[in-house]
PDB file of C-alpha atoms in Angstrom:
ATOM      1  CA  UNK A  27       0.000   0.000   0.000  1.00 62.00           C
ATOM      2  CA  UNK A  28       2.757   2.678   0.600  1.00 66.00           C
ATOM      3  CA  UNK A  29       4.703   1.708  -2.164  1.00 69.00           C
ATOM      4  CA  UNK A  30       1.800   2.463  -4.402  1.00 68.00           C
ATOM      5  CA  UNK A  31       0.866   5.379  -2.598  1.00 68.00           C
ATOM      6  CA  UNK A  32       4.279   6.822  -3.398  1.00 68.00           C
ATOM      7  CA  UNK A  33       4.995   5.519  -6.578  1.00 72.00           C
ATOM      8  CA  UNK A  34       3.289   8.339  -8.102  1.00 75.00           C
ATOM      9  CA  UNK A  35       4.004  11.744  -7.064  1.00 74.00           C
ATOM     10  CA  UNK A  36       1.270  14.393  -7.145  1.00 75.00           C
ATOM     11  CA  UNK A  37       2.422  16.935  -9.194  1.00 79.00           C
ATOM     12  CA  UNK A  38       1.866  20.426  -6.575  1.00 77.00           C
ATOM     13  CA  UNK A  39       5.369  21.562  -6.529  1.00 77.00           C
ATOM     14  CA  UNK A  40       5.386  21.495 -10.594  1.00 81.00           C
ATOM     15  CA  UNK A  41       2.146  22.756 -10.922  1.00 83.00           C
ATOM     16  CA  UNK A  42       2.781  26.100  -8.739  1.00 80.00           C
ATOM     17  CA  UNK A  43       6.173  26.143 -10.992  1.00 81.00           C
ATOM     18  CA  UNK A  44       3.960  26.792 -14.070  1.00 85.00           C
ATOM     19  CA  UNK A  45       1.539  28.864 -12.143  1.00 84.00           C
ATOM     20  CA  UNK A  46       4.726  31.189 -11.364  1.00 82.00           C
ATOM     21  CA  UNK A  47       5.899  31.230 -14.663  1.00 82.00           C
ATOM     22  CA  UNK A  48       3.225  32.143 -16.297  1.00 82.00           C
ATOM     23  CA  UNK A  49       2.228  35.413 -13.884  1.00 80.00           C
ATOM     24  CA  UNK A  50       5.981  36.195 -14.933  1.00 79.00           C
ATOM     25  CA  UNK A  51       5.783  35.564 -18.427  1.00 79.00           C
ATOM     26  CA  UNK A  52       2.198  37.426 -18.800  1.00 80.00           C
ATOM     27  CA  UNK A  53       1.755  39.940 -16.166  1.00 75.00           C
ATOM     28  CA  UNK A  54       5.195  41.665 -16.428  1.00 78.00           C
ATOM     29  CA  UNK A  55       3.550  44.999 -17.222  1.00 79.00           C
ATOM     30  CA  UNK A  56       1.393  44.578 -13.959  1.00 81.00           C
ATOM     31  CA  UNK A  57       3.950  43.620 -11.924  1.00 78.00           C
ATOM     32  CA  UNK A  58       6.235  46.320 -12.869  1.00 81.00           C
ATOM     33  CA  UNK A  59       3.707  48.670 -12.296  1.00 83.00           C
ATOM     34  CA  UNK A  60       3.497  47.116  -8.779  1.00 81.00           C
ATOM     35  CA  UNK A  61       7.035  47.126  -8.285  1.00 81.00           C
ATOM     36  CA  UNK A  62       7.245  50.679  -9.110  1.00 82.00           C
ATOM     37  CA  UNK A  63       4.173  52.192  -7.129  1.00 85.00           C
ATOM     38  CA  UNK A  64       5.616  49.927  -3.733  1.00 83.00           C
ATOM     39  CA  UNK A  65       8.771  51.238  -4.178  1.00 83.00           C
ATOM     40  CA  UNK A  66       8.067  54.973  -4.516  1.00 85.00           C
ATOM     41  CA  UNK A  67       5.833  54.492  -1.489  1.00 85.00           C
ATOM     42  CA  UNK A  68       8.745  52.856   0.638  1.00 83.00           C
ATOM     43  CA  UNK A  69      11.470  55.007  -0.612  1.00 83.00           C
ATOM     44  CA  UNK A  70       9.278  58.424  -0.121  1.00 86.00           C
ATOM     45  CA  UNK A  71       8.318  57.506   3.645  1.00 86.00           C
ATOM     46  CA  UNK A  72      12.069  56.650   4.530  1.00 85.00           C
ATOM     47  CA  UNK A  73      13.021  59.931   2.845  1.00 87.00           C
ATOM     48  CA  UNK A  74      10.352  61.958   4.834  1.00 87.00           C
ATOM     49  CA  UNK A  75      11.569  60.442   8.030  1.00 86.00           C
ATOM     50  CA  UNK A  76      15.355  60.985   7.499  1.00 85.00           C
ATOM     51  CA  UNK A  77      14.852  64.452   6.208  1.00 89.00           C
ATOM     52  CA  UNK A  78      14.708  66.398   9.554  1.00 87.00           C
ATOM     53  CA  UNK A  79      17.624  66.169  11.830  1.00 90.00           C
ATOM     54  CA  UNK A  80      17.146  63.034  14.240  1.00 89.00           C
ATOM     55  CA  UNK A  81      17.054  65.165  17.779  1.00 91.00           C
ATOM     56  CA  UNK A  82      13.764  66.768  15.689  1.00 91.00           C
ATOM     57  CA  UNK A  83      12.250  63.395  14.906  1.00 91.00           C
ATOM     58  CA  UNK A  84      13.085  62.216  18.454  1.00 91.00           C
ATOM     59  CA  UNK A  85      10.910  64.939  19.861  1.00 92.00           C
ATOM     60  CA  UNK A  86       8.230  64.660  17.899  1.00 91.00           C
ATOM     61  CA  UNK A  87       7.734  61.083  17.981  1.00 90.00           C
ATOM     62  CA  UNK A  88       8.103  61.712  22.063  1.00 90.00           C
ATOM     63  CA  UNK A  89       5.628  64.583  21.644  1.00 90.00           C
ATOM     64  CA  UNK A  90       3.202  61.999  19.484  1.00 89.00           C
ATOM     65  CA  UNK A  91       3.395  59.326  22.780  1.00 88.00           C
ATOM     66  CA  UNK A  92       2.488  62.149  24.899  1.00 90.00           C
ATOM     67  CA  UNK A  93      -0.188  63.542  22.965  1.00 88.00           C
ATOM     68  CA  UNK A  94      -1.812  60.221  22.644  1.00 86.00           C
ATOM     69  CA  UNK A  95      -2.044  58.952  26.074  1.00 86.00           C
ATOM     70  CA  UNK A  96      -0.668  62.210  28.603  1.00 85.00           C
ATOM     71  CA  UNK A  97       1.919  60.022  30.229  1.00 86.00           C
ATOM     72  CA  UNK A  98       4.851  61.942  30.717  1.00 88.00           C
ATOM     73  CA  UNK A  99       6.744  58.393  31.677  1.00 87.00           C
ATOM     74  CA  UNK A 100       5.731  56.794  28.216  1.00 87.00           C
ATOM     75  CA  UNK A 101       7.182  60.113  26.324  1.00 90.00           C
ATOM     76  CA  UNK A 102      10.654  60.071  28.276  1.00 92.00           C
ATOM     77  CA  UNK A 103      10.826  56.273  27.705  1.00 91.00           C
ATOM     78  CA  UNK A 104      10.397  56.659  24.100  1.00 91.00           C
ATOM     79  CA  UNK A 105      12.480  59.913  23.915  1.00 92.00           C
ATOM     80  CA  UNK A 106      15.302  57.752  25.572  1.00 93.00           C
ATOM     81  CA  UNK A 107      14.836  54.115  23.168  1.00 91.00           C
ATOM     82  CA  UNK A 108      15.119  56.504  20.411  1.00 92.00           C
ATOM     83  CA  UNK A 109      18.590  58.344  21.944  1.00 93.00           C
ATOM     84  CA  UNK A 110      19.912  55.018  22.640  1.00 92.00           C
ATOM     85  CA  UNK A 111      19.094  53.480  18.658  1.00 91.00           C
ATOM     86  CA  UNK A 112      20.738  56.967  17.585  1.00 91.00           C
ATOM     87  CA  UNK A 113      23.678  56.670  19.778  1.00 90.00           C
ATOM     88  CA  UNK A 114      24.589  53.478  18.560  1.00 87.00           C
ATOM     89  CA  UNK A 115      24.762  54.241  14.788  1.00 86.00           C
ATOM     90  CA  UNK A 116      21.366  52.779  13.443  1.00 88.00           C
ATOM     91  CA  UNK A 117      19.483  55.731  13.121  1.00 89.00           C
ATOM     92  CA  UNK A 118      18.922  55.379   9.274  1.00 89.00           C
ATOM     93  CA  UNK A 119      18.345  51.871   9.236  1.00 88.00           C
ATOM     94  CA  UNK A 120      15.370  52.516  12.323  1.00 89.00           C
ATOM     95  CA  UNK A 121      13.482  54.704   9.631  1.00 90.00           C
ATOM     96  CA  UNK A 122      14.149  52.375   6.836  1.00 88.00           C
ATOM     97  CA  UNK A 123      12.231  49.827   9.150  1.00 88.00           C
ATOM     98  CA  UNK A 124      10.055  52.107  10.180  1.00 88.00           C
ATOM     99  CA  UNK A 125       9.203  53.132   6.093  1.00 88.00           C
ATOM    100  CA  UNK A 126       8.457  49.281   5.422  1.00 87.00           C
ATOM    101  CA  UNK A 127       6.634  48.845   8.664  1.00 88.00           C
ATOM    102  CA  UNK A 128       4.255  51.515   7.833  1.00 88.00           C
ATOM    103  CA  UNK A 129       4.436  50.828   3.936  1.00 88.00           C
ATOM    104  CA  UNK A 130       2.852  47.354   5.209  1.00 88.00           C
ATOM    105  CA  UNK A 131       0.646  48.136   7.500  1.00 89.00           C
ATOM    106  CA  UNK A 132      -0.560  50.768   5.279  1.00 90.00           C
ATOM    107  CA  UNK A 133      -1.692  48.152   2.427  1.00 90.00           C
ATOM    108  CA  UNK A 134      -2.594  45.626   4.819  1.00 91.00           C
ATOM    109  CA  UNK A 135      -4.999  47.504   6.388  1.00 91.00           C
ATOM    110  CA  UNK A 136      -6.757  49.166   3.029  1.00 92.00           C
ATOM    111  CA  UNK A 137      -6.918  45.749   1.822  1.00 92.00           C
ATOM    112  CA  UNK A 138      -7.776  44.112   5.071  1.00 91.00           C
ATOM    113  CA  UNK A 139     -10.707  45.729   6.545  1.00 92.00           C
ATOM    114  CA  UNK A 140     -12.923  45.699   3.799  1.00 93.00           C
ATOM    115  CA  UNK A 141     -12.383  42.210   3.645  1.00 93.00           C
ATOM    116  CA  UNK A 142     -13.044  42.411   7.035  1.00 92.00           C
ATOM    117  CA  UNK A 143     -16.392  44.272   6.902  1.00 92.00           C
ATOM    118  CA  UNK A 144     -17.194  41.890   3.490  1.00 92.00           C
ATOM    119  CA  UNK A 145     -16.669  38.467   5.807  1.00 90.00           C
ATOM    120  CA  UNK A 146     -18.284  40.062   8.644  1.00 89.00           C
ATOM    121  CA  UNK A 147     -21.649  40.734   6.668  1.00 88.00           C
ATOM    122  CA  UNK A 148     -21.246  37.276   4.355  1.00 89.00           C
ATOM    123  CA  UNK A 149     -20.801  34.089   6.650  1.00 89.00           C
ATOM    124  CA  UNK A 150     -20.204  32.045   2.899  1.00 92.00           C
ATOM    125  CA  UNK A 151     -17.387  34.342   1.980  1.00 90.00           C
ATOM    126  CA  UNK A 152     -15.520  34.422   5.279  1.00 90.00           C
ATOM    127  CA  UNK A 153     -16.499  30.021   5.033  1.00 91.00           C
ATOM    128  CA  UNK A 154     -14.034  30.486   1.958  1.00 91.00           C
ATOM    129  CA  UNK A 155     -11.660  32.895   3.051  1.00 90.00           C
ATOM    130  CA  UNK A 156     -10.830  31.350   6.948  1.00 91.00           C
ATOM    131  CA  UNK A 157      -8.566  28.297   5.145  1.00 91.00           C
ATOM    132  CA  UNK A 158      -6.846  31.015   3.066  1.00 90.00           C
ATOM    133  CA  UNK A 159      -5.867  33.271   6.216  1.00 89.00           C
ATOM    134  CA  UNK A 160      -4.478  29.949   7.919  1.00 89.00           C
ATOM    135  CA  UNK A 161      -2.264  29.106   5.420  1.00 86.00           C
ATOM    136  CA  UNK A 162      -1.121  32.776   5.354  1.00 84.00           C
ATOM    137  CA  UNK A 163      -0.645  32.344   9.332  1.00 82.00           C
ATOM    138  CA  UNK A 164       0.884  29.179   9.117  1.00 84.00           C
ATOM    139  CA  UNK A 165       2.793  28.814   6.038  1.00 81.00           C
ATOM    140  CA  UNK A 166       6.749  29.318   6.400  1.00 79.00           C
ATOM    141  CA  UNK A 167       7.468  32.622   5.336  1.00 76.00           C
ATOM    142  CA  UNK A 168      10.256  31.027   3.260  1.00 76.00           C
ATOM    143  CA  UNK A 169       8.253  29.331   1.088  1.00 78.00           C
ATOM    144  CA  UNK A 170       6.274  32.311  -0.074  1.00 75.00           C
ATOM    145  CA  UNK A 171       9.569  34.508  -0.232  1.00 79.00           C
ATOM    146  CA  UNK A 172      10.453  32.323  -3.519  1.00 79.00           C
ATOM    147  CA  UNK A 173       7.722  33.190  -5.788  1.00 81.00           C
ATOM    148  CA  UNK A 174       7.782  36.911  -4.714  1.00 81.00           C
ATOM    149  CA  UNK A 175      11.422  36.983  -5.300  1.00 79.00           C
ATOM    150  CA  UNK A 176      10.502  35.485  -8.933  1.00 79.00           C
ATOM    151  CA  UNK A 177       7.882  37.756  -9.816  1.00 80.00           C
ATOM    152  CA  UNK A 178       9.527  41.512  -8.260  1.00 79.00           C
ATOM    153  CA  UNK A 179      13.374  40.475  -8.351  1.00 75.00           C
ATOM    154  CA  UNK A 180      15.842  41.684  -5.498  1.00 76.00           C
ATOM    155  CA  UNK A 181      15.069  44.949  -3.463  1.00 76.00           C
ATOM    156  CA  UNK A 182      12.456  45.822  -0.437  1.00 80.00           C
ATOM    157  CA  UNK A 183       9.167  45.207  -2.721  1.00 83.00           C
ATOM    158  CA  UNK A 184       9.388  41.054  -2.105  1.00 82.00           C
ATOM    159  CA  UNK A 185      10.164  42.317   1.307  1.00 82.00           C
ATOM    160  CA  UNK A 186       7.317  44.005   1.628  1.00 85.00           C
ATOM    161  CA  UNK A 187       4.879  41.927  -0.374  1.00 85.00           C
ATOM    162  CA  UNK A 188       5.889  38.863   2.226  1.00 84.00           C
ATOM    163  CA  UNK A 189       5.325  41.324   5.372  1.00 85.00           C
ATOM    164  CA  UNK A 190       1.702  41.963   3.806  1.00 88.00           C
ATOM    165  CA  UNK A 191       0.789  38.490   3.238  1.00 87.00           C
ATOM    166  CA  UNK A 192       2.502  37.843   6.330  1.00 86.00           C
ATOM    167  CA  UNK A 193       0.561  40.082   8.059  1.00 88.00           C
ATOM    168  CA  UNK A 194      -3.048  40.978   6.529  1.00 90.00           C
ATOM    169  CA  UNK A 195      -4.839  38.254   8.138  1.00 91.00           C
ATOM    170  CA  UNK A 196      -5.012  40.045  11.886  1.00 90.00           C
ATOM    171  CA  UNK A 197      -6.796  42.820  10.562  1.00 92.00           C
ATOM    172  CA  UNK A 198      -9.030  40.540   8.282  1.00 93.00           C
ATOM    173  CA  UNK A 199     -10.080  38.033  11.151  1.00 92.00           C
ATOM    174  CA  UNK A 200     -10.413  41.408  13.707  1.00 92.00           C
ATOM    175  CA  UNK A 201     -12.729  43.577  11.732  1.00 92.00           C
ATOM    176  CA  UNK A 202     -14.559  40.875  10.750  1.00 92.00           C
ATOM    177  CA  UNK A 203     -15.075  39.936  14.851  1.00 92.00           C
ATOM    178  CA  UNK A 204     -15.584  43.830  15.371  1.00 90.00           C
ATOM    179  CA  UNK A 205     -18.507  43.560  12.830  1.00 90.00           C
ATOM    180  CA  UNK A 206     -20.065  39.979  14.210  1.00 89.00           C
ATOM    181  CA  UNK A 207     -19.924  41.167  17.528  1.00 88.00           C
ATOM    182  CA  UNK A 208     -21.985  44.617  16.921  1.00 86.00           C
ATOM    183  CA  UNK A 209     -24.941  44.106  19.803  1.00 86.00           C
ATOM    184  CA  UNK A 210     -28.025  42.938  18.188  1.00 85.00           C
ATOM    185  CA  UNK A 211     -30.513  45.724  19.881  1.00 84.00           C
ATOM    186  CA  UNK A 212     -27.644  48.426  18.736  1.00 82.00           C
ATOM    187  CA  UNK A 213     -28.042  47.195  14.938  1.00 81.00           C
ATOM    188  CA  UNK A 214     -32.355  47.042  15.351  1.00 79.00           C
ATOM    189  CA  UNK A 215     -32.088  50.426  16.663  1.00 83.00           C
ATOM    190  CA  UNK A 216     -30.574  52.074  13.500  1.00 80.00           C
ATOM    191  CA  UNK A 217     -32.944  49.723  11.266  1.00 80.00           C
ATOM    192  CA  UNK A 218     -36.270  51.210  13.260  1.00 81.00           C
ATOM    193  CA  UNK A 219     -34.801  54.682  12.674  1.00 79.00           C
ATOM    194  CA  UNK A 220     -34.480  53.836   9.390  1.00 79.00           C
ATOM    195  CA  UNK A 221     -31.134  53.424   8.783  1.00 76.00           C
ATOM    196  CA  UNK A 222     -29.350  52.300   4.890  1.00 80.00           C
ATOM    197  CA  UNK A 223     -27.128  49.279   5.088  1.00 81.00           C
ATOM    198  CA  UNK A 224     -24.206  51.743   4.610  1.00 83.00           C
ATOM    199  CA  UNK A 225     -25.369  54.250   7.382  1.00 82.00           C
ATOM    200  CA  UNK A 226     -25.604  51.309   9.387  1.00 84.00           C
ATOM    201  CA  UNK A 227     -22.199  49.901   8.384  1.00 83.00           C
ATOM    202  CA  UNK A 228     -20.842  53.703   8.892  1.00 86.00           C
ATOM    203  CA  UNK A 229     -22.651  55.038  12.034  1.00 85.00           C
ATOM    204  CA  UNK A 230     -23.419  52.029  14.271  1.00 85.00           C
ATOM    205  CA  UNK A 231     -21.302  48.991  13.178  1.00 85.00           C
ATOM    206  CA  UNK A 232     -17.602  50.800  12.867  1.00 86.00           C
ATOM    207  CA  UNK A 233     -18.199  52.893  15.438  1.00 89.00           C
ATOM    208  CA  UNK A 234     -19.426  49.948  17.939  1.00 87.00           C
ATOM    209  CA  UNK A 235     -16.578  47.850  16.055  1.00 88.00           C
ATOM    210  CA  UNK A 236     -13.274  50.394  15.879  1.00 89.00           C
ATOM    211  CA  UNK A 237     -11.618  48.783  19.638  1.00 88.00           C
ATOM    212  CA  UNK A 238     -11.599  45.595  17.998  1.00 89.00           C
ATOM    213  CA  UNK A 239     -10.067  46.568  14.465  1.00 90.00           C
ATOM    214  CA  UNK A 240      -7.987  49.125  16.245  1.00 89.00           C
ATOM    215  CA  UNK A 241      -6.419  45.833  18.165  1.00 88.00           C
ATOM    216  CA  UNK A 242      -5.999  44.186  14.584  1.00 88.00           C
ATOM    217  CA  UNK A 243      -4.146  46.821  13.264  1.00 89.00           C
ATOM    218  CA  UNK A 244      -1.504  47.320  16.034  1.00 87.00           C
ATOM    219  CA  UNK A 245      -1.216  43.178  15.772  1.00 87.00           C
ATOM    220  CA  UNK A 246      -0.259  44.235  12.010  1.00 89.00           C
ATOM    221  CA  UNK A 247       1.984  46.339  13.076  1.00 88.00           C
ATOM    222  CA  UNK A 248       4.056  43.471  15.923  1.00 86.00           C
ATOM    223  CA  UNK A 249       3.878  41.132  13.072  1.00 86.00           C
ATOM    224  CA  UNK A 250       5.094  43.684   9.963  1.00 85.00           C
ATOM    225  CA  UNK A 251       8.077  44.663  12.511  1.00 84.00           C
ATOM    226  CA  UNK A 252       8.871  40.985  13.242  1.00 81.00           C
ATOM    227  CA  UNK A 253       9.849  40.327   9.706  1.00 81.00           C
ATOM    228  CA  UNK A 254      12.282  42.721   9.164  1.00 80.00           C
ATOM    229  CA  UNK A 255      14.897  40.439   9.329  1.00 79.00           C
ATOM    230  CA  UNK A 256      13.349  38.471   6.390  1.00 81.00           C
ATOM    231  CA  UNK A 257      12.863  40.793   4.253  1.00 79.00           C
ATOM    232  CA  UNK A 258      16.591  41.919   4.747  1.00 79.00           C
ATOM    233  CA  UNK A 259      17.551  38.575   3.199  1.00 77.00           C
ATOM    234  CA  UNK A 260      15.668  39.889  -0.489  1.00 77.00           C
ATOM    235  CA  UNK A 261      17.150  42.625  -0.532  1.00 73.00           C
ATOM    236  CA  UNK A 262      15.199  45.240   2.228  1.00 76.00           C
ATOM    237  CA  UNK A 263      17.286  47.475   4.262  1.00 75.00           C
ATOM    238  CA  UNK A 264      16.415  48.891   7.710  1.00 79.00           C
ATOM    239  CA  UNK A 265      17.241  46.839  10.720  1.00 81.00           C
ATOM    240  CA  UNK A 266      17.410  43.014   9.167  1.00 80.00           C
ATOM    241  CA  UNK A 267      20.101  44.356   7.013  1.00 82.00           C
ATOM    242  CA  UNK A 268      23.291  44.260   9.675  1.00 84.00           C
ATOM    243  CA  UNK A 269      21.348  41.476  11.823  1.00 84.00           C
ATOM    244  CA  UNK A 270      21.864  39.236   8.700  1.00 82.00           C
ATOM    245  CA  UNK A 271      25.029  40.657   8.284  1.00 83.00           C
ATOM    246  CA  UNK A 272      25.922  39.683  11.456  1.00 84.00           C
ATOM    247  CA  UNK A 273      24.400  36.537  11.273  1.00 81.00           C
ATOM    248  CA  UNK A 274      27.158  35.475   8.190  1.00 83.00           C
ATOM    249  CA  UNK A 275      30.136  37.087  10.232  1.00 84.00           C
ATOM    250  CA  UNK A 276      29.299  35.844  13.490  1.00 80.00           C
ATOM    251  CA  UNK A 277      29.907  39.638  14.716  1.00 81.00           C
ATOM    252  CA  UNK A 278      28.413  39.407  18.101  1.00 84.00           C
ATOM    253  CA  UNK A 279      28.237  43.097  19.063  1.00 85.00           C
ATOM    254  CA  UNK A 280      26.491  43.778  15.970  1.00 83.00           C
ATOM    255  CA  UNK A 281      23.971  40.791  15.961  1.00 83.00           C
ATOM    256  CA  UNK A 282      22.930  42.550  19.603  1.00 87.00           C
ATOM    257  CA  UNK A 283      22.919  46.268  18.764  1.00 86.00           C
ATOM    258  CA  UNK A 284      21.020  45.419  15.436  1.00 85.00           C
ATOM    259  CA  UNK A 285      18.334  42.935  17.270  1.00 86.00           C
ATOM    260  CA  UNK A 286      18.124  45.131  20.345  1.00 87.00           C
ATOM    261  CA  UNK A 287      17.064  48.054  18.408  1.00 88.00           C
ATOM    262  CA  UNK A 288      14.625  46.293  17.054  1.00 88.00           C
ATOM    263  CA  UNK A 289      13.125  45.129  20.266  1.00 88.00           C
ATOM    264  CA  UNK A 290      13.134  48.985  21.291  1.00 89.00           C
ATOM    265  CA  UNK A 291      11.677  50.176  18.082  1.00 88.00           C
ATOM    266  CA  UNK A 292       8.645  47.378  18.676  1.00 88.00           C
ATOM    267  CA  UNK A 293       8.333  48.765  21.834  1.00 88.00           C
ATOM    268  CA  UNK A 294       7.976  52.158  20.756  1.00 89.00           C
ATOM    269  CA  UNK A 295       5.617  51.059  18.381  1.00 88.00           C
ATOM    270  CA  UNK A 296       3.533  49.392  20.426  1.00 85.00           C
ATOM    271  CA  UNK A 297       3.461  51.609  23.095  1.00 86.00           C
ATOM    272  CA  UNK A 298       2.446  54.686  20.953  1.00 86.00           C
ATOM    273  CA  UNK A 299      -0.194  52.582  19.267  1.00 81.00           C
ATOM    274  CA  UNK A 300      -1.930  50.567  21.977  1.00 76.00           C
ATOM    275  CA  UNK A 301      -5.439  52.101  22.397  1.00 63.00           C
ATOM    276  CA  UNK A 302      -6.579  50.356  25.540  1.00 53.00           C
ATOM    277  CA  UNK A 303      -4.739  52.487  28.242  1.00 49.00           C
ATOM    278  CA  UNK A 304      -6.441  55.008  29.857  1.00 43.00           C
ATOM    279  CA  UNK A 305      -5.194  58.174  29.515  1.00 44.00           C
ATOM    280  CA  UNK A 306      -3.525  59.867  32.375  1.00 42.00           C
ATOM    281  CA  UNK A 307      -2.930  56.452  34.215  1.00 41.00           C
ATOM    282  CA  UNK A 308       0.508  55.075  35.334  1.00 39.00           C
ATOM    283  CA  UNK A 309       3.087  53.044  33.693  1.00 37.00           C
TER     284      UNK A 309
END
């Protein structure tokens, strides 16, 4: 029985091959245009963020943290993670990470929520969709890195088209839970005042829904930052560039300055992001 289970091979591997090839072959126009459009968008947000002098960007982003949730402690943490990441000599690379970070959050989430709102409203479409999202989850990024490599050659786009597919399933699966878990009375009482389906969807579902796809969003975020160091192996720069470097030296003080930024930046991130903290409260 296994020999004859085995003794012919299911083509998948091949089959994806041709798949590949043939999105190369006949989409080339598309995909430049793709390649072209991501780039400009990563290359113009790193460019913005290393234009003003660092001690500037320092404060602001401090100023930002404050703003958001009036905790002085949060803003002189921040202040200081950033002072440290420019003191040891990876200020550029931070905002080159920070550029793809937002460059993939940014697509993720304008693809993402509608789908969201879409398998929220359409139990048969999100039937479809939920096997999709956990192969996205649970697939090795390696494998998908291949066929992006193939299809948009070396630089930061395959970096960042991994990140998104990487990524875009946390704010997929939490709008869609935002917009299941609307209360029932709160939906009948826009319907008896005579709501539309999209005055509905805009003044009584998002609104009741925005915690919940505000959480999705800053999960996008963690998991956009945590493959920096992936995308540095196609070509990306920011962070993942000197922690691979690193990595093929064995340079040990790099290897920690590079990954320990990275754990500050997340931090920063995350921090500045997170909506659940009541402002004015303690550390």
């Amino acid at each position: 029985m296994e020999d004859w289970i085995t003794g012919y091979k299911i083509p998948f591997g091949a089959l994806m091959n041709v798949i590949i090839s043939f999105i190369k072959v006949n989409g080339r126009a598309p995909l430049e245009s793709v390649t072209d459009a991501l780039r400009f968008l990563i290359e113009g947000l790193a460019t913005v963020l290393q234009w003003p002098p660092p001690l500037v960007t320092i404060l602001l982003i401090a100023g930002l943290a404050w703003a958001l949730h009036r905790r002085i402690g949060l803003a002189l943490f921040v202040a200081a993670a950033l002072l440290f990441i420019l003191n040891q000599g990876y200020w550029d690379a931070t905002m080159e990470t920070l550029a793809l970070v937002a460059s993939s959050t940014l697509v993720s989430v304008i693809i993402g929520v509608p789908l969201g709102i879409l398998a929220g409203h359409r139990p048969m479409v999100y039937a479809v969709m939920r096997p999709i999202l956990d192969i996205m989850q649970t697939l090795p990024t390696f494998v998908y890195l291949v066929p992006t490599l193939v299809l948009f050659g070396l630089g930061v786009v395959p970096g960042l088209i991994s990140t998104v597919v990487f990524a875009i399933p946390a704010p997929i699966r939490m709008t869609r839970l935002g917009i299941v878990s609307v209360p029932k009375p709160l939906l009948e009482a826009g319907l008896a005042f005579g709501a539309t389906e999209r005055q509905l969807l805009w003044k009584v579902e998002l609104p009741a829904a925005v915690a919940t796809i505000m959480a999705g969003i800053n999960q996008c975020i963690m998991l956009s930052l945590s493959m920096v160091v992936i995308a540095a192996l196609v070509g990306a720069g920011g962070l993942g560039k000197p922690v691979v470097r690193a990595l093929n030296t064995v340079n040990i003080p790099m290897g920690f300055e590079a990954g320990f930024a990275i754990v500050l930046l997340a931090i920063v991130i995350d921090r500045i992001a997170r909506t659940g903290d009541s402002k004015g409260g303690g550390q």
